[in-house]
Amino acid sequence: MDTIHIQGGRPLKGAIKIGGAKNAALPLMATSLLTAETLRLSNLPHLADISTMSHLLSEMGTTVSMEGNAPNGGHMGRVLALTSSDGVETTAPYDLVRKMRASVLVLGPLVARFGHARVSLPGGCAIGTRPVDLHLKALEAMGAEIELSEGYIEARAPNGLVGAHILFSNVTVGGTENILMAATLAKGETIIANAAREPEVSDLANCLVAMGAKIEGIGTDTLKVTGVKSLHGAEYAVVGDRIEMGSYAIAAAITDGDLLLEGARPDLMESVIDVLKKAGVEIIEEEKGLRVRGSGRLKGFDVMTEPFPGFPTDMQAQMMVLAAVAGGASMITESIFENRFMHVPELVRMGANINVHGSSAIVRGVDHLSGAQVMATDLRASVSLVLAGLVARGETVINRVYHLDRGYERLEEKLSACGAVIERVKG
Ligand code: EPZ
């Protein structure tokens, strides 16, 4: 298995281009199941999860093709064309769904367009049990009959879905996305209350509107969808990745560096920028993006993860690395997932002083971290170890690199172009 080796202690200086958001791209790809016409998506990141979604869709019969030439071998500047004819299969098999939970996003579009879907239950994962009960309850409220058997969700709505008033008891990003897609083709009006307001949900809604859907309240917690008979093809550019941006912002901050994050959207990251500023990081909005500078004097902060516009859970592990090397104490509370502190023991092995009490971690800043052999069990935990490696003294070796490949495009290339000593060793 490949490993990533980092010699820490180099300040990062230069510019990093922020790619398209994985968590926006995945539901956008699933929307292609809502129409027989072609959906063209640009600014897709080149990531393992995107390939997994492409694979799932093409196994189901969607024609997936890449148009245009990619500079640097990535997907940037290329367009992914997806065409889901009327003959598409309505089964998403276990083999593919188990690789990536976001595969469950095909459920809403399939049952809305074809009146049937058979999708493997995604199961738990490293960061929590992550049920999909809210997705299923909402589809039932829209008239779908749902049965769970042999590890599969079997959803039927032979006469089509009907609009309903859905009130999510918890904010769910994937649940909002599944129901939003389903509602576009349902009969009548659907209200989605307590909807997730994440920018990736709004990106999906904007793409659906470009495909002919009628949606009001985009960006708010109440979405009103008036069903239409059919959707058409469209061209759509995926929104930039706010989590990639935040991760590199922390890389600049902790290494006392100076990075221009090109194409960054500070408007989508206010909560993270606020905390960074409180921690003493210098952040300047420039025409080309966001400039982030370490001030050499980081200080502790308290933060709790919350649904958007609150502080994102997908930035919690990275922020903990900043707290680990800041002066004073920080308290970091995880309120979204029940098991998202797996990076803690690894950071402690690198010399961090962190104590977990329930859903909160108390982090007391240390003078320095030390390189070590580490491994993590999910994407954001893995990138937090990369960040720790960048600031640590000595060499850090990160195992299970495949987690990083799911969500960070050309990570080593982007960081080494800014002065990091980082390389991937094939194993
Ligand atoms: C999305 O996951 C993201 N994934 C996650 O990104 C992100 O951490 C999460 O939203 C929260 O922001 C994608 O967009 C592909 P949820 P999702 O439904 O949709 C509970 C990353 O690192 N819940 O908002 O699966 C659930 O268990 C990842 O890129 C139910 O109880 O998250 C969790 O505690 C990981 N029942 C909370 O709600 C349900 O039916 C929020 O989950 C659905 C969710």
Short mmCIF file of C-alpha atoms and ligand atoms in Angstrom, two decimals:
data_model
loop_
_atom_site.label_atom_id
_atom_site.label_comp_id
_atom_site.label_asym_id
_atom_site.label_seq_id
_atom_site.Cartn_x
_atom_site.Cartn_y
_atom_site.Cartn_z
CA MET A 1 0.00 0.00 0.00
CA ASP A 2 1.21 3.53 -0.78
CA THR A 3 2.44 5.75 2.03
CA ILE A 4 2.98 9.50 2.24
CA HIS A 5 6.23 10.74 3.74
CA ILE A 6 6.53 14.29 5.05
CA GLN A 7 9.54 16.12 6.44
CA GLY A 8 7.91 18.77 8.60
CA GLY A 9 8.78 22.30 9.54
CA ARG A 10 8.79 24.05 6.13
CA PRO A 11 6.62 27.18 5.84
CA LEU A 12 4.24 26.86 2.89
CA LYS A 13 4.43 29.74 0.43
CA GLY A 14 2.78 30.19 -2.93
CA ALA A 15 -0.61 29.61 -4.48
CA ILE A 16 -2.98 26.64 -4.45
CA LYS A 17 -5.90 26.34 -6.81
CA ILE A 18 -9.05 25.11 -5.11
CA GLY A 19 -10.91 22.42 -7.05
CA GLY A 20 -14.58 21.52 -7.37
CA ALA A 21 -16.31 20.19 -4.25
CA LYS A 22 -16.54 16.40 -3.95
CA ASN A 23 -19.66 16.69 -1.81
CA ALA A 24 -21.36 18.85 -4.42
CA ALA A 25 -20.19 16.77 -7.38
CA LEU A 26 -21.57 13.47 -6.06
CA PRO A 27 -25.25 14.52 -5.80
CA LEU A 28 -24.90 16.48 -9.05
CA MET A 29 -23.85 13.30 -10.81
CA ALA A 30 -26.86 11.48 -9.34
CA THR A 31 -29.22 14.12 -10.82
CA SER A 32 -28.41 12.77 -14.26
CA LEU A 33 -30.76 9.90 -13.38
CA LEU A 34 -33.66 12.37 -13.39
CA THR A 35 -33.56 12.99 -17.15
CA ALA A 36 -33.01 11.11 -20.40
CA GLU A 37 -31.12 14.13 -21.74
CA THR A 38 -27.42 14.78 -21.19
CA LEU A 39 -26.15 16.55 -18.08
CA ARG A 40 -22.72 18.14 -18.53
CA LEU A 41 -20.73 18.88 -15.37
CA SER A 42 -17.56 20.95 -15.34
CA ASN A 43 -15.08 21.76 -12.55
CA LEU A 44 -15.28 18.20 -11.30
CA PRO A 45 -12.43 17.21 -9.03
CA HIS A 46 -10.29 14.21 -9.99
CA LEU A 47 -10.97 11.98 -6.99
CA ALA A 48 -11.55 8.34 -6.17
CA ASP A 49 -15.12 9.04 -4.96
CA ILE A 50 -15.98 10.66 -8.29
CA SER A 51 -14.69 7.58 -10.11
CA THR A 52 -16.75 5.38 -7.79
CA MET A 53 -19.91 7.36 -8.59
CA SER A 54 -19.09 7.23 -12.33
CA HIS A 55 -18.61 3.49 -12.05
CA LEU A 56 -21.91 3.02 -10.19
CA LEU A 57 -23.83 5.09 -12.74
CA SER A 58 -22.27 3.34 -15.71
CA GLU A 59 -22.97 -0.08 -14.17
CA MET A 60 -26.59 1.06 -13.98
CA GLY A 61 -26.56 1.92 -17.69
CA THR A 62 -25.82 5.67 -17.64
CA THR A 63 -23.46 6.68 -20.44
CA VAL A 64 -20.58 8.48 -18.76
CA SER A 65 -17.98 10.21 -20.90
CA MET A 66 -15.27 12.79 -20.45
CA GLU A 67 -15.17 15.62 -22.97
CA GLY A 68 -12.22 17.98 -23.55
CA ASN A 69 -8.57 17.89 -22.57
CA ALA A 70 -7.40 18.03 -19.01
CA PRO A 71 -4.36 20.03 -18.05
CA ASN A 72 -2.18 18.25 -15.42
CA GLY A 73 -4.00 14.98 -15.99
CA GLY A 74 -6.87 16.12 -13.77
CA HIS A 75 -10.54 16.65 -14.51
CA MET A 76 -10.20 20.45 -14.30
CA GLY A 77 -11.30 22.09 -17.49
CA ARG A 78 -12.94 18.86 -18.59
CA VAL A 79 -16.60 18.16 -18.77
CA LEU A 80 -18.26 14.97 -17.61
CA ALA A 81 -21.26 14.12 -19.79
CA LEU A 82 -23.87 11.85 -18.23
CA THR A 83 -26.82 10.43 -20.13
CA SER A 84 -29.34 8.17 -18.38
CA SER A 85 -31.67 6.78 -21.03
CA ASP A 86 -35.08 5.29 -20.20
CA GLY A 87 -33.46 1.85 -20.09
CA VAL A 88 -31.34 2.58 -17.00
CA GLU A 89 -31.24 -0.19 -14.35
CA THR A 90 -32.86 0.77 -11.06
CA THR A 91 -30.61 -1.35 -8.85
CA ALA A 92 -27.54 -0.03 -7.05
CA PRO A 93 -25.63 -3.14 -5.97
CA TYR A 94 -23.92 -3.74 -2.62
CA ASP A 95 -20.44 -4.06 -4.16
CA LEU A 96 -20.51 -0.44 -5.27
CA VAL A 97 -22.64 1.14 -2.53
CA ARG A 98 -20.43 -0.29 0.25
CA LYS A 99 -17.44 1.57 -1.24
CA MET A 100 -19.12 4.94 -0.83
CA ARG A 101 -22.12 5.91 1.24
CA ALA A 102 -23.02 8.78 -1.09
CA SER A 103 -24.20 6.10 -3.56
CA VAL A 104 -27.50 6.21 -1.66
CA LEU A 105 -28.13 9.51 -3.47
CA VAL A 106 -29.33 7.54 -6.49
CA LEU A 107 -32.38 6.43 -4.47
CA GLY A 108 -34.48 9.61 -4.74
CA PRO A 109 -33.89 10.22 -8.47
CA LEU A 110 -34.56 6.57 -9.39
CA VAL A 111 -37.85 6.23 -7.54
CA ALA A 112 -39.00 9.66 -8.76
CA ARG A 113 -38.33 8.94 -12.44
CA PHE A 114 -38.86 5.19 -12.73
CA GLY A 115 -41.21 4.47 -9.80
CA HIS A 116 -38.79 1.87 -8.51
CA ALA A 117 -35.38 1.62 -6.90
CA ARG A 118 -33.39 -1.15 -5.28
CA VAL A 119 -30.42 0.31 -3.48
CA SER A 120 -28.11 -1.50 -1.10
CA LEU A 121 -28.23 -0.14 2.46
CA PRO A 122 -24.96 1.70 2.96
CA GLY A 123 -24.22 0.43 6.49
CA GLY A 124 -22.16 2.19 9.14
CA CYS A 125 -18.74 3.70 8.67
CA ALA A 126 -15.75 4.78 10.72
CA ILE A 127 -17.21 8.12 11.82
CA GLY A 128 -20.59 6.85 13.00
CA THR A 129 -23.58 4.60 12.34
CA ARG A 130 -24.95 7.02 9.77
CA PRO A 131 -28.46 5.65 9.22
CA VAL A 132 -30.63 6.68 6.25
CA ASP A 133 -33.94 6.46 8.14
CA LEU A 134 -34.76 10.11 7.49
CA HIS A 135 -34.35 9.68 3.72
CA LEU A 136 -36.70 6.69 3.81
CA LYS A 137 -39.33 8.29 6.06
CA ALA A 138 -39.49 11.31 3.75
CA LEU A 139 -39.86 9.14 0.65
CA GLU A 140 -42.67 7.24 2.40
CA ALA A 141 -44.38 10.56 3.12
CA MET A 142 -44.23 11.16 -0.64
CA GLY A 143 -46.09 7.93 -1.28
CA ALA A 144 -43.25 5.45 -1.80
CA GLU A 145 -43.60 1.97 -0.37
CA ILE A 146 -40.37 1.00 1.25
CA GLU A 147 -39.21 -2.43 2.26
CA LEU A 148 -35.87 -3.44 3.68
CA SER A 149 -34.84 -6.92 2.72
CA GLU A 150 -31.59 -8.79 2.19
CA GLY A 151 -29.62 -5.65 2.94
CA TYR A 152 -31.41 -3.65 0.25
CA ILE A 153 -33.82 -0.72 0.27
CA GLU A 154 -36.64 -1.57 -2.09
CA ALA A 155 -38.70 1.53 -2.93
CA ARG A 156 -41.82 1.47 -5.09
CA ALA A 157 -44.07 4.25 -6.32
CA PRO A 158 -45.67 2.79 -9.45
CA ASN A 159 -47.96 5.80 -9.88
CA GLY A 160 -45.23 8.31 -9.14
CA LEU A 161 -44.33 10.24 -6.02
CA VAL A 162 -46.65 12.90 -4.64
CA GLY A 163 -45.66 16.19 -3.04
CA ALA A 164 -45.69 16.27 0.77
CA HIS A 165 -44.76 18.42 3.74
CA ILE A 166 -41.49 16.98 5.01
CA LEU A 167 -40.09 18.13 8.32
CA PHE A 168 -36.68 16.63 8.97
CA SER A 169 -36.23 15.96 12.69
CA ASN A 170 -32.45 16.36 12.23
CA VAL A 171 -30.59 18.38 9.67
CA THR A 172 -29.38 15.90 7.06
CA VAL A 173 -27.37 16.89 4.01
CA GLY A 174 -27.85 13.65 2.08
CA GLY A 175 -31.50 13.37 3.16
CA THR A 176 -32.26 16.89 1.95
CA GLU A 177 -30.49 16.15 -1.34
CA ASN A 178 -32.29 12.86 -1.95
CA ILE A 179 -35.71 14.37 -1.26
CA LEU A 180 -34.97 17.56 -3.20
CA MET A 181 -34.12 15.49 -6.27
CA ALA A 182 -37.14 13.24 -5.78
CA ALA A 183 -39.52 16.18 -5.32
CA THR A 184 -38.61 17.75 -8.67
CA LEU A 185 -40.60 15.03 -10.48
CA ALA A 186 -43.31 14.45 -7.82
CA LYS A 187 -46.92 15.48 -8.43
CA GLY A 188 -47.67 18.80 -6.75
CA GLU A 189 -45.81 20.70 -4.14
CA THR A 190 -43.23 19.47 -1.63
CA ILE A 191 -42.06 21.53 1.31
CA ILE A 192 -38.79 20.44 2.87
CA ALA A 193 -38.57 22.04 6.31
CA ASN A 194 -35.44 22.01 8.49
CA ALA A 195 -33.57 21.42 5.22
CA ALA A 196 -29.78 21.38 5.23
CA ARG A 197 -28.41 24.74 4.03
CA GLU A 198 -24.93 23.52 3.07
CA PRO A 199 -23.59 25.24 -0.07
CA GLU A 200 -23.47 21.82 -1.72
CA VAL A 201 -27.25 21.50 -1.27
CA SER A 202 -27.73 24.93 -2.88
CA ASP A 203 -25.42 23.91 -5.71
CA LEU A 204 -27.61 20.88 -6.32
CA ALA A 205 -30.76 23.01 -6.22
CA ASN A 206 -29.27 25.49 -8.70
CA CYS A 207 -28.36 22.68 -11.08
CA LEU A 208 -31.86 21.22 -10.80
CA VAL A 209 -33.30 24.65 -11.65
CA ALA A 210 -31.02 24.74 -14.71
CA MET A 211 -32.56 21.37 -15.64
CA GLY A 212 -36.08 22.81 -15.44
CA ALA A 213 -37.00 22.15 -11.80
CA LYS A 214 -39.10 24.64 -9.83
CA ILE A 215 -37.49 25.32 -6.47
CA GLU A 216 -37.93 28.24 -4.10
CA GLY A 217 -36.06 29.05 -0.91
CA ILE A 218 -32.63 27.94 -2.12
CA GLY A 219 -30.06 28.58 0.62
CA THR A 220 -32.71 28.66 3.36
CA ASP A 221 -33.94 25.91 5.65
CA THR A 222 -37.29 25.68 3.85
CA LEU A 223 -37.28 24.49 0.26
CA LYS A 224 -40.46 24.59 -1.77
CA VAL A 225 -40.46 22.34 -4.82
CA THR A 226 -43.23 22.29 -7.40
CA GLY A 227 -43.03 19.04 -9.33
CA VAL A 228 -42.69 19.10 -13.12
CA LYS A 229 -43.40 16.33 -15.65
CA SER A 230 -39.80 16.02 -16.81
CA LEU A 231 -36.39 17.61 -16.53
CA HIS A 232 -34.02 18.36 -19.38
CA GLY A 233 -30.27 18.34 -19.86
CA ALA A 234 -28.04 21.20 -18.70
CA GLU A 235 -24.47 22.35 -18.32
CA TYR A 236 -23.34 23.12 -14.82
CA ALA A 237 -20.07 23.98 -13.06
CA VAL A 238 -19.51 22.40 -9.64
CA VAL A 239 -19.01 24.87 -6.76
CA GLY A 240 -15.51 25.15 -5.26
CA ASP A 241 -14.51 22.91 -2.37
CA ARG A 242 -14.78 24.85 0.89
CA ILE A 243 -13.27 21.98 2.88
CA GLU A 244 -10.23 21.75 0.61
CA MET A 245 -9.88 25.50 1.03
CA GLY A 246 -10.14 25.32 4.82
CA SER A 247 -7.64 22.46 4.98
CA TYR A 248 -5.00 24.43 3.05
CA ALA A 249 -5.76 27.56 5.06
CA ILE A 250 -4.76 25.62 8.16
CA ALA A 251 -1.63 24.35 6.41
CA ALA A 252 -0.58 27.98 5.85
CA ALA A 253 -1.50 29.01 9.40
CA ILE A 254 0.37 26.28 11.28
CA THR A 255 3.54 26.37 9.17
CA ASP A 256 3.83 30.13 9.47
CA GLY A 257 3.32 30.24 5.74
CA ASP A 258 1.66 32.52 3.22
CA LEU A 259 -0.73 30.87 0.76
CA LEU A 260 -3.04 32.35 -1.84
CA LEU A 261 -5.99 29.99 -2.16
CA GLU A 262 -7.12 30.67 -5.69
CA GLY A 263 -10.80 30.50 -6.43
CA ALA A 264 -11.65 30.18 -2.72
CA ARG A 265 -15.15 31.34 -1.77
CA PRO A 266 -14.90 33.03 1.64
CA ASP A 267 -18.67 33.56 1.62
CA LEU A 268 -19.07 29.77 2.00
CA MET A 269 -16.57 29.56 4.85
CA GLU A 270 -17.48 32.36 7.24
CA SER A 271 -17.61 30.14 10.32
CA VAL A 272 -14.16 28.68 9.61
CA ILE A 273 -12.66 32.07 8.79
CA ASP A 274 -14.06 33.45 12.06
CA VAL A 275 -12.38 30.74 14.11
CA LEU A 276 -9.12 31.10 12.19
CA LYS A 277 -9.11 34.83 12.85
CA LYS A 278 -9.83 34.24 16.54
CA ALA A 279 -6.87 31.88 16.58
CA GLY A 280 -4.67 34.68 15.27
CA VAL A 281 -4.45 33.72 11.59
CA GLU A 282 -4.21 36.57 9.11
CA ILE A 283 -6.79 36.28 6.33
CA ILE A 284 -7.09 38.74 3.49
CA GLU A 285 -9.61 38.64 0.67
CA GLU A 286 -7.89 39.30 -2.64
CA GLU A 287 -9.21 39.46 -6.17
CA LYS A 288 -7.95 35.98 -7.05
CA GLY A 289 -8.94 34.33 -3.82
CA LEU A 290 -8.05 34.22 -0.17
CA ARG A 291 -4.61 34.92 1.24
CA VAL A 292 -3.85 33.11 4.48
CA ARG A 293 -0.78 33.91 6.58
CA GLY A 294 0.47 32.41 9.78
CA SER A 295 1.18 35.09 12.33
CA GLY A 296 3.61 33.02 14.39
CA ARG A 297 1.36 33.49 17.40
CA LEU A 298 -1.58 31.12 17.25
CA LYS A 299 -3.90 30.99 20.24
CA GLY A 300 -6.48 28.55 21.51
CA PHE A 301 -10.21 28.80 20.68
CA ASP A 302 -13.47 26.98 21.37
CA VAL A 303 -15.56 25.59 18.58
CA MET A 304 -18.51 23.26 18.10
CA THR A 305 -19.44 21.58 14.83
CA GLU A 306 -22.93 22.38 13.57
CA PRO A 307 -24.91 22.24 10.35
CA PHE A 308 -24.21 25.10 7.91
CA PRO A 309 -23.77 28.02 8.48
CA GLY A 310 -22.16 26.66 11.66
CA PHE A 311 -18.66 25.25 11.83
CA PRO A 312 -18.43 22.17 9.53
CA THR A 313 -17.72 18.73 10.97
CA ASP A 314 -15.57 18.13 7.89
CA MET A 315 -13.10 20.74 9.25
CA GLN A 316 -13.01 19.51 12.85
CA ALA A 317 -9.97 17.22 12.57
CA GLN A 318 -7.93 19.84 10.70
CA MET A 319 -8.81 22.54 13.24
CA MET A 320 -7.65 20.24 16.02
CA VAL A 321 -4.15 20.25 14.55
CA LEU A 322 -4.12 24.04 14.74
CA ALA A 323 -5.29 23.85 18.36
CA ALA A 324 -2.56 21.29 19.08
CA VAL A 325 0.19 23.77 18.23
CA ALA A 326 -1.53 26.99 19.41
CA GLY A 327 -0.79 28.70 22.71
CA GLY A 328 -3.27 27.90 25.51
CA ALA A 329 -6.22 25.54 25.60
CA SER A 330 -9.02 24.90 23.10
CA MET A 331 -12.25 22.99 23.37
CA ILE A 332 -13.53 21.27 20.23
CA THR A 333 -17.00 19.73 20.37
CA GLU A 334 -18.29 17.37 17.69
CA SER A 335 -22.08 17.48 17.52
CA ILE A 336 -22.77 15.83 14.14
CA PHE A 337 -21.11 12.41 14.23
CA GLU A 338 -20.71 10.23 17.32
CA ASN A 339 -17.29 8.81 16.49
CA ARG A 340 -15.31 11.48 14.72
CA PHE A 341 -12.26 11.74 16.98
CA MET A 342 -10.25 8.90 15.48
CA HIS A 343 -7.43 11.29 14.66
CA VAL A 344 -6.95 12.03 18.38
CA PRO A 345 -4.86 8.96 19.33
CA GLU A 346 -2.73 9.46 16.22
CA LEU A 347 -2.15 13.15 17.01
CA VAL A 348 -1.32 12.20 20.60
CA ARG A 349 1.33 9.80 19.23
CA MET A 350 2.82 12.83 17.51
CA GLY A 351 3.06 14.66 20.83
CA ALA A 352 -0.28 16.50 20.96
CA ASN A 353 -1.93 16.99 24.36
CA ILE A 354 -5.59 16.08 23.82
CA ASN A 355 -8.17 14.67 26.22
CA VAL A 356 -11.57 13.56 25.00
CA HIS A 357 -14.59 13.83 27.30
CA GLY A 358 -17.70 12.57 25.53
CA SER A 359 -18.20 14.66 22.43
CA SER A 360 -15.63 17.29 23.42
CA ALA A 361 -11.88 17.31 23.10
CA ILE A 362 -9.75 19.54 25.30
CA VAL A 363 -6.60 20.42 23.44
CA ARG A 364 -3.69 22.01 25.26
CA GLY A 365 -1.21 23.52 22.85
CA VAL A 366 2.30 22.05 22.86
CA ASP A 367 5.57 23.59 21.81
CA HIS A 368 5.98 21.21 18.89
CA LEU A 369 4.71 17.95 17.37
CA SER A 370 7.10 15.16 16.40
CA GLY A 371 6.97 13.07 13.23
CA ALA A 372 5.69 9.50 13.59
CA GLN A 373 4.15 6.60 11.68
CA VAL A 374 0.40 7.21 11.66
CA MET A 375 -2.78 5.97 10.06
CA ALA A 376 -6.38 7.05 10.00
CA THR A 377 -9.72 5.58 9.14
CA ASP A 378 -11.44 8.40 7.29
CA LEU A 379 -10.78 11.20 4.88
CA ARG A 380 -10.67 14.27 7.13
CA ALA A 381 -8.78 12.46 9.89
CA SER A 382 -6.17 11.52 7.27
CA VAL A 383 -5.73 15.08 6.06
CA SER A 384 -5.35 16.22 9.67
CA LEU A 385 -2.37 13.87 9.93
CA VAL A 386 -0.89 15.42 6.78
CA LEU A 387 -1.27 18.84 8.41
CA ALA A 388 0.32 17.57 11.60
CA GLY A 389 3.16 16.13 9.52
CA LEU A 390 3.73 19.50 7.84
CA VAL A 391 4.27 21.24 11.18
CA ALA A 392 5.98 18.39 13.08
CA ARG A 393 9.70 18.04 13.63
CA GLY A 394 11.15 15.12 11.70
CA GLU A 395 9.48 12.61 9.41
CA THR A 396 5.83 11.59 9.42
CA VAL A 397 4.73 8.53 7.46
CA ILE A 398 1.03 8.29 6.70
CA ASN A 399 -0.52 4.93 5.94
CA ARG A 400 -3.86 4.20 4.25
CA VAL A 401 -3.36 6.95 1.72
CA TYR A 402 -6.45 5.82 -0.19
CA HIS A 403 -8.60 7.83 2.23
CA LEU A 404 -6.87 11.02 1.06
CA ASP A 405 -7.39 10.10 -2.59
CA ARG A 406 -11.14 10.11 -1.97
CA GLY A 407 -11.23 13.83 -1.26
CA TYR A 408 -7.99 15.71 -1.99
CA GLU A 409 -6.93 16.11 -5.60
CA ARG A 410 -3.16 16.00 -6.23
CA LEU A 411 -2.48 16.75 -2.58
CA GLU A 412 1.27 16.05 -2.61
CA GLU A 413 1.70 18.02 -5.85
CA LYS A 414 -0.19 21.05 -4.53
CA LEU A 415 1.71 21.06 -1.23
CA SER A 416 5.18 20.42 -2.64
CA ALA A 417 4.72 23.25 -5.15
CA CYS A 418 4.46 25.50 -2.09
CA GLY A 419 7.61 24.22 -0.40
CA ALA A 420 6.41 21.18 1.54
CA VAL A 421 8.73 18.19 1.55
CA ILE A 422 6.16 15.50 0.85
CA GLU A 423 6.22 12.43 -1.36
CA ARG A 424 4.15 9.37 -2.04
CA VAL A 425 6.00 6.10 -1.83
CA LYS A 426 4.42 3.31 -3.84
CA GLY A 427 4.03 0.14 -1.84
C1 EPZ B 1 -22.62 14.68 4.24
O1 EPZ B 1 -22.84 13.37 4.72
C2 EPZ B 1 -21.21 14.73 3.71
N1 EPZ B 1 -21.07 13.76 2.64
C3 EPZ B 1 -20.23 14.46 4.85
O2 EPZ B 1 -18.92 14.60 4.32
C4 EPZ B 1 -20.46 15.47 5.95
O3 EPZ B 1 -19.62 15.17 7.04
C5 EPZ B 1 -21.93 15.46 6.40
O4 EPZ B 1 -22.79 15.66 5.25
C6 EPZ B 1 -22.25 16.53 7.42
O5 EPZ B 1 -21.95 17.79 6.93
C7 EPZ B 1 -21.46 14.07 1.40
O6 EPZ B 1 -21.97 15.15 1.14
C8 EPZ B 1 -21.26 13.07 0.33
P1 EPZ B 1 -25.93 13.92 7.13
P2 EPZ B 1 -24.32 12.86 5.02
O7 EPZ B 1 -27.05 13.15 6.54
O8 EPZ B 1 -25.24 13.44 4.06
C9 EPZ B 1 -27.63 11.64 10.98
C10 EPZ B 1 -16.60 14.07 4.14
O9 EPZ B 1 -15.60 13.90 4.88
N2 EPZ B 1 -28.65 11.04 10.08
O10 EPZ B 1 -26.02 15.40 7.11
O11 EPZ B 1 -24.25 11.38 5.15
C11 EPZ B 1 -26.23 11.15 10.67
O12 EPZ B 1 -25.96 9.88 11.23
C12 EPZ B 1 -17.95 13.60 4.57
O13 EPZ B 1 -16.53 14.56 3.01
C13 EPZ B 1 -29.64 10.24 10.60
O14 EPZ B 1 -29.70 10.00 11.82
O15 EPZ B 1 -24.54 13.48 6.46
C14 EPZ B 1 -25.38 12.26 11.22
O16 EPZ B 1 -25.20 12.09 12.59
C15 EPZ B 1 -18.03 12.58 5.59
N3 EPZ B 1 -30.56 9.69 9.75
C16 EPZ B 1 -26.22 13.51 10.97
O17 EPZ B 1 -27.58 13.03 10.79
C17 EPZ B 1 -30.53 9.94 8.42
O18 EPZ B 1 -31.40 9.42 7.69
C18 EPZ B 1 -25.82 14.31 9.73
O19 EPZ B 1 -25.70 13.43 8.62
C19 EPZ B 1 -29.53 10.78 7.89
C20 EPZ B 1 -28.59 11.33 8.75
#
